[in-house]
Amino acid sequence: MAPVAASLDDPLTRALAPPPNETAEERERRLLAEQEARKHSEQIDEEINQERLAAKKNP
């Protein structure tokens, strides 16, 4: 695991970090949006897995 200082220097980590002046309302909206995005991503992953299984059964 990378040291904390190194991860703070990572541009991707900085880009994904919440704004330092984020309000509670903004934080709540951001977290809900992240949750929805994660759910959508998991649905896509599940569809891909189902298609992969179907392709194995019916080559």
Coordinates of C-alpha atoms in Angstrom, one line a residue:
M1 CA 0.0 0.0 0.0
A2 CA 1.3 3.5 -0.9
P3 CA 2.1 5.9 1.9
V4 CA -0.6 8.5 2.5
A5 CA 1.7 11.4 1.4
A6 CA 2.3 9.6 -1.9
S7 CA -1.4 9.1 -2.5
L8 CA -2.1 12.8 -1.9
D9 CA 0.5 13.7 -4.6
D10 CA -1.4 11.4 -7.1
P11 CA -3.3 13.6 -9.6
L12 CA -6.2 11.1 -9.8
T13 CA -6.6 11.1 -6.0
R14 CA -6.7 14.9 -6.0
A15 CA -9.1 15.0 -8.9
L16 CA -11.5 12.6 -7.2
A17 CA -11.2 14.2 -3.7
P18 CA -14.2 16.2 -2.6
P19 CA -13.8 20.0 -2.6
P20 CA -12.4 21.3 0.7
N21 CA -15.3 23.8 1.1
E22 CA -18.1 21.2 0.3
T23 CA -21.3 21.8 2.2
A24 CA -23.2 19.1 3.9
E25 CA -25.9 19.3 1.2
E26 CA -23.4 19.1 -1.6
R27 CA -21.7 16.2 0.1
E28 CA -25.0 14.4 0.4
R29 CA -25.8 15.0 -3.3
R30 CA -22.3 13.8 -4.3
L31 CA -22.6 10.6 -2.2
L32 CA -26.0 9.8 -3.6
A33 CA -24.7 10.4 -7.2
E34 CA -21.7 8.1 -6.4
Q35 CA -24.1 5.4 -5.1
E36 CA -26.2 5.6 -8.2
A37 CA -23.2 5.4 -10.5
R38 CA -21.9 2.4 -8.5
K39 CA -25.3 0.7 -8.8
H40 CA -25.4 1.3 -12.5
S41 CA -21.8 0.0 -13.0
E42 CA -22.7 -3.1 -11.1
Q43 CA -25.8 -3.7 -13.3
I44 CA -23.6 -3.4 -16.4
D45 CA -21.1 -5.8 -14.9
E46 CA -23.9 -8.3 -14.2
E47 CA -25.2 -8.0 -17.7
I48 CA -21.7 -8.6 -19.1
N49 CA -21.3 -11.7 -16.9
Q50 CA -24.7 -13.0 -17.9
E51 CA -23.8 -12.6 -21.6
R52 CA -20.5 -14.3 -21.1
L53 CA -22.2 -17.2 -19.4
A54 CA -24.8 -17.5 -22.2
A55 CA -22.0 -17.4 -24.8
K56 CA -20.2 -20.3 -23.1
K57 CA -23.4 -22.4 -23.0
N58 CA -24.2 -21.7 -26.7
P59 CA -20.9 -21.3 -28.6

